[in-house]
């Protein structure tokens, strides 16, 4: 799938991307369940996890930081395109936030592949340091996703027309709040906040799928100010 920076992605591609994003995450989590390290693990434990199940770790990384990232870039392209068509600054901001999140996921993918392939029990500190950078990048990505959610909700209720329905906007604001909390937790490796991801991630997958469907089905609509 080729993403052009010069024009918006077709509505059908954006719609599919929302579903692919969710499917890639679900598949990645299923493949890597119990096989990848967690925040708070020791360097030795992180290295051992990668050495014990490298195939699962790589498969999960390719799915959640690779395929899902590409899907997010396509959704971002759809939002940027909507912003250009309607003159909505909020929609454009949301699109660029989605693109930033996708780019950060790509960084995570590269770093995680290096960490898994280079895991060595003789030098666990290197693997642990790479794992830490991946988690901090995850935090930055979550904050970009919070901007995506908030800006999209604003764009859905501005003078440029309705994008999301009222209930989808409510979910979007709740997502923005929870993923900000989990993002701060991952960015600063604060273990008291990282569990919020158990709430923010399912919300993200559902909401991004709804957003992709909305962009795909409403991209050609004239502005509608009637609400939901």
PDB file of N, CA, C and O in Angstrom, residues 140-209:
ATOM      1  N   UNK A 140       5.527   8.479  24.196  1.00  0.00           N
ATOM      2  CA  UNK A 140       5.404   9.626  23.294  1.00  0.00           C
ATOM      3  C   UNK A 140       4.339   9.365  22.236  1.00  0.00           C
ATOM      4  O   UNK A 140       3.565  10.260  21.863  1.00  0.00           O
ATOM      5  N   UNK A 141       4.280   8.129  21.742  1.00  0.00           N
ATOM      6  CA  UNK A 141       3.264   7.766  20.750  1.00  0.00           C
ATOM      7  C   UNK A 141       1.867   7.898  21.342  1.00  0.00           C
ATOM      8  O   UNK A 141       0.944   8.397  20.673  1.00  0.00           O
ATOM      9  N   UNK A 142       1.694   7.466  22.577  1.00  0.00           N
ATOM     10  CA  UNK A 142       0.385   7.572  23.215  1.00  0.00           C
ATOM     11  C   UNK A 142      -0.049   9.025  23.355  1.00  0.00           C
ATOM     12  O   UNK A 142      -1.233   9.357  23.173  1.00  0.00           O
ATOM     13  N   UNK A 143       0.897   9.907  23.663  1.00  0.00           N
ATOM     14  CA  UNK A 143       0.550  11.322  23.777  1.00  0.00           C
ATOM     15  C   UNK A 143       0.149  11.889  22.415  1.00  0.00           C
ATOM     16  O   UNK A 143      -0.761  12.714  22.320  1.00  0.00           O
ATOM     17  N   UNK A 144       0.815  11.434  21.354  1.00  0.00           N
ATOM     18  CA  UNK A 144       0.412  11.843  20.004  1.00  0.00           C
ATOM     19  C   UNK A 144      -0.996  11.325  19.695  1.00  0.00           C
ATOM     20  O   UNK A 144      -1.809  12.029  19.070  1.00  0.00           O
ATOM     21  N   UNK A 145      -1.300  10.119  20.141  1.00  0.00           N
ATOM     22  CA  UNK A 145      -2.637   9.559  19.930  1.00  0.00           C
ATOM     23  C   UNK A 145      -3.691  10.320  20.738  1.00  0.00           C
ATOM     24  O   UNK A 145      -4.841  10.442  20.310  1.00  0.00           O
ATOM     25  N   UNK A 146      -3.290  10.836  21.908  1.00  0.00           N
ATOM     26  CA  UNK A 146      -4.215  11.668  22.689  1.00  0.00           C
ATOM     27  C   UNK A 146      -4.559  12.937  21.922  1.00  0.00           C
ATOM     28  O   UNK A 146      -5.720  13.378  21.900  1.00  0.00           O
ATOM     29  N   UNK A 147      -3.561  13.530  21.264  1.00  0.00           N
ATOM     30  CA  UNK A 147      -3.801  14.710  20.430  1.00  0.00           C
ATOM     31  C   UNK A 147      -4.718  14.348  19.263  1.00  0.00           C
ATOM     32  O   UNK A 147      -5.644  15.095  18.913  1.00  0.00           O
ATOM     33  N   UNK A 148      -4.457  13.187  18.656  1.00  0.00           N
ATOM     34  CA  UNK A 148      -5.311  12.699  17.566  1.00  0.00           C
ATOM     35  C   UNK A 148      -6.763  12.625  18.017  1.00  0.00           C
ATOM     36  O   UNK A 148      -7.668  13.127  17.332  1.00  0.00           O
ATOM     37  N   UNK A 149      -7.000  11.996  19.155  1.00  0.00           N
ATOM     38  CA  UNK A 149      -8.369  11.815  19.640  1.00  0.00           C
ATOM     39  C   UNK A 149      -9.029  13.150  19.955  1.00  0.00           C
ATOM     40  O   UNK A 149     -10.163  13.420  19.537  1.00  0.00           O
ATOM     41  N   UNK A 150      -8.306  14.007  20.692  1.00  0.00           N
ATOM     42  CA  UNK A 150      -8.887  15.288  21.093  1.00  0.00           C
ATOM     43  C   UNK A 150      -9.162  16.174  19.882  1.00  0.00           C
ATOM     44  O   UNK A 150     -10.238  16.778  19.767  1.00  0.00           O
ATOM     45  N   UNK A 151      -8.192  16.265  18.978  1.00  0.00           N
ATOM     46  CA  UNK A 151      -8.371  17.128  17.805  1.00  0.00           C
ATOM     47  C   UNK A 151      -9.482  16.618  16.901  1.00  0.00           C
ATOM     48  O   UNK A 151     -10.236  17.409  16.318  1.00  0.00           O
ATOM     49  N   UNK A 152      -9.622  15.303  16.770  1.00  0.00           N
ATOM     50  CA  UNK A 152     -10.699  14.746  15.958  1.00  0.00           C
ATOM     51  C   UNK A 152     -12.053  15.062  16.573  1.00  0.00           C
ATOM     52  O   UNK A 152     -13.014  15.379  15.861  1.00  0.00           O
ATOM     53  N   UNK A 153     -12.142  14.977  17.895  1.00  0.00           N
ATOM     54  CA  UNK A 153     -13.403  15.310  18.567  1.00  0.00           C
ATOM     55  C   UNK A 153     -13.766  16.777  18.355  1.00  0.00           C
ATOM     56  O   UNK A 153     -14.929  17.114  18.139  1.00  0.00           O
ATOM     57  N   UNK A 154     -12.760  17.650  18.398  1.00  0.00           N
ATOM     58  CA  UNK A 154     -13.004  19.068  18.129  1.00  0.00           C
ATOM     59  C   UNK A 154     -13.463  19.250  16.681  1.00  0.00           C
ATOM     60  O   UNK A 154     -14.417  19.989  16.398  1.00  0.00           O
ATOM     61  N   UNK A 155     -12.780  18.559  15.759  1.00  0.00           N
ATOM     62  CA  UNK A 155     -13.133  18.665  14.336  1.00  0.00           C
ATOM     63  C   UNK A 155     -14.530  18.143  14.069  1.00  0.00           C
ATOM     64  O   UNK A 155     -15.185  18.543  13.093  1.00  0.00           O
ATOM     65  N   UNK A 156     -15.000  17.228  14.916  1.00  0.00           N
ATOM     66  CA  UNK A 156     -16.325  16.632  14.704  1.00  0.00           C
ATOM     67  C   UNK A 156     -17.454  17.558  15.114  1.00  0.00           C
ATOM     68  O   UNK A 156     -18.619  17.275  14.831  1.00  0.00           O
ATOM     69  N   UNK A 157     -17.135  18.629  15.769  1.00  0.00           N
ATOM     70  CA  UNK A 157     -18.174  19.548  16.223  1.00  0.00           C
ATOM     71  C   UNK A 157     -17.849  20.991  15.839  1.00  0.00           C
ATOM     72  O   UNK A 157     -18.302  21.914  16.495  1.00  0.00           O
ATOM     73  N   UNK A 158     -17.037  21.191  14.804  1.00  0.00           N
ATOM     74  CA  UNK A 158     -16.754  22.562  14.390  1.00  0.00           C
ATOM     75  C   UNK A 158     -17.635  22.947  13.200  1.00  0.00           C
ATOM     76  O   UNK A 158     -18.480  22.173  12.749  1.00  0.00           O
ATOM     77  N   UNK A 159     -17.450  24.139  12.673  1.00  0.00           N
ATOM     78  CA  UNK A 159     -18.319  24.659  11.614  1.00  0.00           C
ATOM     79  C   UNK A 159     -18.082  23.977  10.271  1.00  0.00           C
ATOM     80  O   UNK A 159     -18.803  24.234   9.301  1.00  0.00           O
ATOM     81  N   UNK A 160     -17.062  23.092  10.210  1.00  0.00           N
ATOM     82  CA  UNK A 160     -16.722  22.458   8.938  1.00  0.00           C
ATOM     83  C   UNK A 160     -17.515  21.183   8.686  1.00  0.00           C
ATOM     84  O   UNK A 160     -17.338  20.535   7.669  1.00  0.00           O
ATOM     85  N   UNK A 161     -18.376  20.799   9.626  1.00  0.00           N
ATOM     86  CA  UNK A 161     -19.217  19.629   9.393  1.00  0.00           C
ATOM     87  C   UNK A 161     -18.969  18.513  10.389  1.00  0.00           C
ATOM     88  O   UNK A 161     -17.944  18.459  11.058  1.00  0.00           O
ATOM     89  N   UNK A 162     -19.927  17.606  10.499  1.00  0.00           N
ATOM     90  CA  UNK A 162     -19.866  16.503  11.445  1.00  0.00           C
ATOM     91  C   UNK A 162     -19.051  15.353  10.869  1.00  0.00           C
ATOM     92  O   UNK A 162     -19.259  14.958   9.729  1.00  0.00           O
ATOM     93  N   UNK A 163     -18.136  14.835  11.661  1.00  0.00           N
ATOM     94  CA  UNK A 163     -17.377  13.651  11.266  1.00  0.00           C
ATOM     95  C   UNK A 163     -17.807  12.456  12.104  1.00  0.00           C
ATOM     96  O   UNK A 163     -18.241  11.433  11.583  1.00  0.00           O
ATOM     97  N   UNK A 164     -17.686  12.587  13.418  1.00  0.00           N
ATOM     98  CA  UNK A 164     -18.066  11.502  14.319  1.00  0.00           C
ATOM     99  C   UNK A 164     -19.430  11.777  14.938  1.00  0.00           C
ATOM    100  O   UNK A 164     -19.804  12.928  15.168  1.00  0.00           O
ATOM    101  N   UNK A 165     -20.157  10.731  15.238  1.00  0.00           N
ATOM    102  CA  UNK A 165     -21.420  10.862  15.951  1.00  0.00           C
ATOM    103  C   UNK A 165     -21.146  11.187  17.416  1.00  0.00           C
ATOM    104  O   UNK A 165     -20.043  10.991  17.908  1.00  0.00           O
ATOM    105  N   UNK A 166     -22.186  11.628  18.092  1.00  0.00           N
ATOM    106  CA  UNK A 166     -22.000  12.108  19.465  1.00  0.00           C
ATOM    107  C   UNK A 166     -21.401  11.040  20.368  1.00  0.00           C
ATOM    108  O   UNK A 166     -20.493  11.312  21.147  1.00  0.00           O
ATOM    109  N   UNK A 167     -21.875   9.812  20.280  1.00  0.00           N
ATOM    110  CA  UNK A 167     -21.345   8.753  21.145  1.00  0.00           C
ATOM    111  C   UNK A 167     -19.882   8.454  20.812  1.00  0.00           C
ATOM    112  O   UNK A 167     -19.104   8.086  21.691  1.00  0.00           O
ATOM    113  N   UNK A 168     -19.509   8.595  19.536  1.00  0.00           N
ATOM    114  CA  UNK A 168     -18.120   8.381  19.138  1.00  0.00           C
ATOM    115  C   UNK A 168     -17.222   9.496  19.664  1.00  0.00           C
ATOM    116  O   UNK A 168     -16.060   9.258  20.009  1.00  0.00           O
ATOM    117  N   UNK A 169     -17.776  10.694  19.748  1.00  0.00           N
ATOM    118  CA  UNK A 169     -17.031  11.815  20.321  1.00  0.00           C
ATOM    119  C   UNK A 169     -16.802  11.584  21.815  1.00  0.00           C
ATOM    120  O   UNK A 169     -15.707  11.841  22.340  1.00  0.00           O
ATOM    121  N   UNK A 170     -17.825  11.073  22.503  1.00  0.00           N
ATOM    122  CA  UNK A 170     -17.683  10.779  23.937  1.00  0.00           C
ATOM    123  C   UNK A 170     -16.568   9.755  24.159  1.00  0.00           C
ATOM    124  O   UNK A 170     -15.712   9.919  25.036  1.00  0.00           O
ATOM    125  N   UNK A 171     -16.579   8.700  23.343  1.00  0.00           N
ATOM    126  CA  UNK A 171     -15.520   7.686  23.443  1.00  0.00           C
ATOM    127  C   UNK A 171     -14.162   8.319  23.149  1.00  0.00           C
ATOM    128  O   UNK A 171     -13.160   8.029  23.816  1.00  0.00           O
ATOM    129  N   UNK A 172     -14.115   9.224  22.174  1.00  0.00           N
ATOM    130  CA  UNK A 172     -12.864   9.875  21.813  1.00  0.00           C
ATOM    131  C   UNK A 172     -12.287  10.708  22.945  1.00  0.00           C
ATOM    132  O   UNK A 172     -11.074  10.675  23.199  1.00  0.00           O
ATOM    133  N   UNK A 173     -13.135  11.449  23.625  1.00  0.00           N
ATOM    134  CA  UNK A 173     -12.643  12.248  24.751  1.00  0.00           C
ATOM    135  C   UNK A 173     -12.161  11.356  25.901  1.00  0.00           C
ATOM    136  O   UNK A 173     -11.157  11.649  26.556  1.00  0.00           O
ATOM    137  N   UNK A 174     -12.886  10.264  26.148  1.00  0.00           N
ATOM    138  CA  UNK A 174     -12.462   9.335  27.195  1.00  0.00           C
ATOM    139  C   UNK A 174     -11.127   8.701  26.822  1.00  0.00           C
ATOM    140  O   UNK A 174     -10.242   8.525  27.669  1.00  0.00           O
ATOM    141  N   UNK A 175     -10.970   8.377  25.538  1.00  0.00           N
ATOM    142  CA  UNK A 175      -9.700   7.844  25.051  1.00  0.00           C
ATOM    143  C   UNK A 175      -8.579   8.856  25.254  1.00  0.00           C
ATOM    144  O   UNK A 175      -7.488   8.495  25.723  1.00  0.00           O
ATOM    145  N   UNK A 176      -8.828  10.107  24.907  1.00  0.00           N
ATOM    146  CA  UNK A 176      -7.795  11.142  25.055  1.00  0.00           C
ATOM    147  C   UNK A 176      -7.322  11.235  26.503  1.00  0.00           C
ATOM    148  O   UNK A 176      -6.120  11.372  26.773  1.00  0.00           O
ATOM    149  N   UNK A 177      -8.263  11.149  27.446  1.00  0.00           N
ATOM    150  CA  UNK A 177      -7.902  11.249  28.862  1.00  0.00           C
ATOM    151  C   UNK A 177      -7.109  10.037  29.331  1.00  0.00           C
ATOM    152  O   UNK A 177      -6.061  10.170  29.981  1.00  0.00           O
ATOM    153  N   UNK A 178      -7.594   8.837  29.006  1.00  0.00           N
ATOM    154  CA  UNK A 178      -6.934   7.630  29.509  1.00  0.00           C
ATOM    155  C   UNK A 178      -5.588   7.390  28.833  1.00  0.00           C
ATOM    156  O   UNK A 178      -4.630   6.964  29.493  1.00  0.00           O
ATOM    157  N   UNK A 179      -5.489   7.691  27.547  1.00  0.00           N
ATOM    158  CA  UNK A 179      -4.215   7.414  26.864  1.00  0.00           C
ATOM    159  C   UNK A 179      -3.174   8.471  27.217  1.00  0.00           C
ATOM    160  O   UNK A 179      -1.976   8.214  27.122  1.00  0.00           O
ATOM    161  N   UNK A 180      -3.618   9.638  27.668  1.00  0.00           N
ATOM    162  CA  UNK A 180      -2.665  10.616  28.202  1.00  0.00           C
ATOM    163  C   UNK A 180      -2.043  10.082  29.486  1.00  0.00           C
ATOM    164  O   UNK A 180      -0.824  10.158  29.683  1.00  0.00           O
ATOM    165  N   UNK A 181      -2.877   9.512  30.352  1.00  0.00           N
ATOM    166  CA  UNK A 181      -2.370   8.952  31.606  1.00  0.00           C
ATOM    167  C   UNK A 181      -1.409   7.802  31.351  1.00  0.00           C
ATOM    168  O   UNK A 181      -0.311   7.745  31.923  1.00  0.00           O
ATOM    169  N   UNK A 182      -1.791   6.872  30.468  1.00  0.00           N
ATOM    170  CA  UNK A 182      -0.899   5.738  30.199  1.00  0.00           C
ATOM    171  C   UNK A 182       0.347   6.208  29.458  1.00  0.00           C
ATOM    172  O   UNK A 182       1.438   5.672  29.663  1.00  0.00           O
ATOM    173  N   UNK A 183       0.211   7.241  28.610  1.00  0.00           N
ATOM    174  CA  UNK A 183       1.374   7.766  27.904  1.00  0.00           C
ATOM    175  C   UNK A 183       2.394   8.357  28.841  1.00  0.00           C
ATOM    176  O   UNK A 183       3.606   8.138  28.683  1.00  0.00           O
ATOM    177  N   UNK A 184       1.924   9.100  29.837  1.00  0.00           N
ATOM    178  CA  UNK A 184       2.842   9.650  30.842  1.00  0.00           C
ATOM    179  C   UNK A 184       3.525   8.512  31.590  1.00  0.00           C
ATOM    180  O   UNK A 184       4.722   8.557  31.879  1.00  0.00           O
ATOM    181  N   UNK A 185       2.758   7.458  31.881  1.00  0.00           N
ATOM    182  CA  UNK A 185       3.332   6.308  32.584  1.00  0.00           C
ATOM    183  C   UNK A 185       4.448   5.650  31.803  1.00  0.00           C
ATOM    184  O   UNK A 185       5.504   5.341  32.349  1.00  0.00           O
ATOM    185  N   UNK A 186       4.233   5.432  30.522  1.00  0.00           N
ATOM    186  CA  UNK A 186       5.260   4.791  29.693  1.00  0.00           C
ATOM    187  C   UNK A 186       6.430   5.737  29.410  1.00  0.00           C
ATOM    188  O   UNK A 186       7.581   5.302  29.392  1.00  0.00           O
ATOM    189  N   UNK A 187       6.144   7.005  29.197  1.00  0.00           N
ATOM    190  CA  UNK A 187       7.215   7.947  28.896  1.00  0.00           C
ATOM    191  C   UNK A 187       8.197   8.061  30.057  1.00  0.00           C
ATOM    192  O   UNK A 187       9.418   8.143  29.856  1.00  0.00           O
ATOM    193  N   UNK A 188       7.666   8.043  31.268  1.00  0.00           N
ATOM    194  CA  UNK A 188       8.524   8.198  32.452  1.00  0.00           C
ATOM    195  C   UNK A 188       8.690   6.882  33.217  1.00  0.00           C
ATOM    196  O   UNK A 188       9.208   6.880  34.335  1.00  0.00           O
ATOM    197  N   UNK A 189       8.247   5.765  32.603  1.00  0.00           N
ATOM    198  CA  UNK A 189       8.352   4.430  33.207  1.00  0.00           C
ATOM    199  C   UNK A 189       7.765   4.414  34.615  1.00  0.00           C
ATOM    200  O   UNK A 189       8.340   3.849  35.549  1.00  0.00           O
ATOM    201  N   UNK A 190       6.601   5.036  34.742  1.00  0.00           N
ATOM    202  CA  UNK A 190       5.907   5.136  36.023  1.00  0.00           C
ATOM    203  C   UNK A 190       4.924   3.973  36.116  1.00  0.00           C
ATOM    204  O   UNK A 190       3.844   3.984  35.517  1.00  0.00           O
ATOM    205  N   UNK A 191       5.292   2.954  36.883  1.00  0.00           N
ATOM    206  CA  UNK A 191       4.507   1.719  36.909  1.00  0.00           C
ATOM    207  C   UNK A 191       3.119   1.890  37.526  1.00  0.00           C
ATOM    208  O   UNK A 191       2.257   1.023  37.355  1.00  0.00           O
ATOM    209  N   UNK A 192       2.878   2.997  38.219  1.00  0.00           N
ATOM    210  CA  UNK A 192       1.547   3.227  38.774  1.00  0.00           C
ATOM    211  C   UNK A 192       0.559   3.656  37.691  1.00  0.00           C
ATOM    212  O   UNK A 192      -0.655   3.494  37.855  1.00  0.00           O
ATOM    213  N   UNK A 193       1.070   4.204  36.577  1.00  0.00           N
ATOM    214  CA  UNK A 193       0.205   4.702  35.512  1.00  0.00           C
ATOM    215  C   UNK A 193       0.126   3.765  34.300  1.00  0.00           C
ATOM    216  O   UNK A 193      -0.849   3.798  33.556  1.00  0.00           O
ATOM    217  N   UNK A 194       1.169   2.956  34.099  1.00  0.00           N
ATOM    218  CA  UNK A 194       1.178   2.109  32.898  1.00  0.00           C
ATOM    219  C   UNK A 194      -0.019   1.153  32.810  1.00  0.00           C
ATOM    220  O   UNK A 194      -0.474   0.857  31.689  1.00  0.00           O
ATOM    221  N   UNK A 195      -0.589   0.667  33.935  1.00  0.00           N
ATOM    222  CA  UNK A 195      -1.746  -0.225  33.808  1.00  0.00           C
ATOM    223  C   UNK A 195      -2.975   0.431  33.179  1.00  0.00           C
ATOM    224  O   UNK A 195      -3.899  -0.283  32.750  1.00  0.00           O
ATOM    225  N   UNK A 196      -3.003   1.768  33.108  1.00  0.00           N
ATOM    226  CA  UNK A 196      -4.140   2.446  32.463  1.00  0.00           C
ATOM    227  C   UNK A 196      -4.235   2.037  30.997  1.00  0.00           C
ATOM    228  O   UNK A 196      -5.292   2.153  30.372  1.00  0.00           O
ATOM    229  N   UNK A 197      -3.117   1.520  30.443  1.00  0.00           N
ATOM    230  CA  UNK A 197      -3.133   1.052  29.050  1.00  0.00           C
ATOM    231  C   UNK A 197      -4.138  -0.078  28.853  1.00  0.00           C
ATOM    232  O   UNK A 197      -4.615  -0.287  27.729  1.00  0.00           O
ATOM    233  N   UNK A 198      -4.481  -0.811  29.918  1.00  0.00           N
ATOM    234  CA  UNK A 198      -5.480  -1.870  29.789  1.00  0.00           C
ATOM    235  C   UNK A 198      -6.867  -1.286  29.477  1.00  0.00           C
ATOM    236  O   UNK A 198      -7.752  -1.998  29.006  1.00  0.00           O
ATOM    237  N   UNK A 199      -7.031   0.009  29.764  1.00  0.00           N
ATOM    238  CA  UNK A 199      -8.275   0.701  29.408  1.00  0.00           C
ATOM    239  C   UNK A 199      -8.112   1.440  28.086  1.00  0.00           C
ATOM    240  O   UNK A 199      -8.955   1.359  27.197  1.00  0.00           O
ATOM    241  N   UNK A 200      -7.002   2.170  27.963  1.00  0.00           N
ATOM    242  CA  UNK A 200      -6.826   3.030  26.794  1.00  0.00           C
ATOM    243  C   UNK A 200      -6.629   2.233  25.496  1.00  0.00           C
ATOM    244  O   UNK A 200      -7.096   2.664  24.432  1.00  0.00           O
ATOM    245  N   UNK A 201      -5.963   1.081  25.562  1.00  0.00           N
ATOM    246  CA  UNK A 201      -5.718   0.323  24.328  1.00  0.00           C
ATOM    247  C   UNK A 201      -7.009  -0.203  23.700  1.00  0.00           C
ATOM    248  O   UNK A 201      -7.232   0.004  22.497  1.00  0.00           O
ATOM    249  N   UNK A 202      -7.892  -0.875  24.448  1.00  0.00           N
ATOM    250  CA  UNK A 202      -9.147  -1.303  23.818  1.00  0.00           C
ATOM    251  C   UNK A 202      -9.952  -0.123  23.264  1.00  0.00           C
ATOM    252  O   UNK A 202     -10.546  -0.222  22.185  1.00  0.00           O
ATOM    253  N   UNK A 203      -9.959   0.984  23.996  1.00  0.00           N
ATOM    254  CA  UNK A 203     -10.654   2.173  23.508  1.00  0.00           C
ATOM    255  C   UNK A 203     -10.035   2.652  22.197  1.00  0.00           C
ATOM    256  O   UNK A 203     -10.742   3.042  21.262  1.00  0.00           O
ATOM    257  N   UNK A 204      -8.700   2.642  22.136  1.00  0.00           N
ATOM    258  CA  UNK A 204      -8.008   3.085  20.923  1.00  0.00           C
ATOM    259  C   UNK A 204      -8.387   2.222  19.726  1.00  0.00           C
ATOM    260  O   UNK A 204      -8.672   2.741  18.638  1.00  0.00           O
ATOM    261  N   UNK A 205      -8.395   0.919  19.911  1.00  0.00           N
ATOM    262  CA  UNK A 205      -8.688   0.018  18.798  1.00  0.00           C
ATOM    263  C   UNK A 205     -10.119   0.200  18.305  1.00  0.00           C
ATOM    264  O   UNK A 205     -10.368   0.257  17.093  1.00  0.00           O
ATOM    265  N   UNK A 206     -11.051   0.300  19.222  1.00  0.00           N
ATOM    266  CA  UNK A 206     -12.455   0.489  18.836  1.00  0.00           C
ATOM    267  C   UNK A 206     -12.643   1.845  18.162  1.00  0.00           C
ATOM    268  O   UNK A 206     -13.244   1.956  17.088  1.00  0.00           O
ATOM    269  N   UNK A 207     -12.088   2.879  18.780  1.00  0.00           N
ATOM    270  CA  UNK A 207     -12.307   4.240  18.278  1.00  0.00           C
ATOM    271  C   UNK A 207     -11.631   4.470  16.929  1.00  0.00           C
ATOM    272  O   UNK A 207     -12.193   5.122  16.050  1.00  0.00           O
ATOM    273  N   UNK A 208     -10.435   3.928  16.744  1.00  0.00           N
ATOM    274  CA  UNK A 208      -9.743   4.098  15.464  1.00  0.00           C
ATOM    275  C   UNK A 208     -10.497   3.391  14.345  1.00  0.00           C
ATOM    276  O   UNK A 208     -10.579   3.896  13.218  1.00  0.00           O
ATOM    277  N   UNK A 209     -11.071   2.237  14.644  1.00  0.00           N
ATOM    278  CA  UNK A 209     -11.890   1.546  13.647  1.00  0.00           C
ATOM    279  C   UNK A 209     -13.123   2.381  13.293  1.00  0.00           C
ATOM    280  O   UNK A 209     -13.491   2.508  12.114  1.00  0.00           O
TER     281      UNK A 209
END
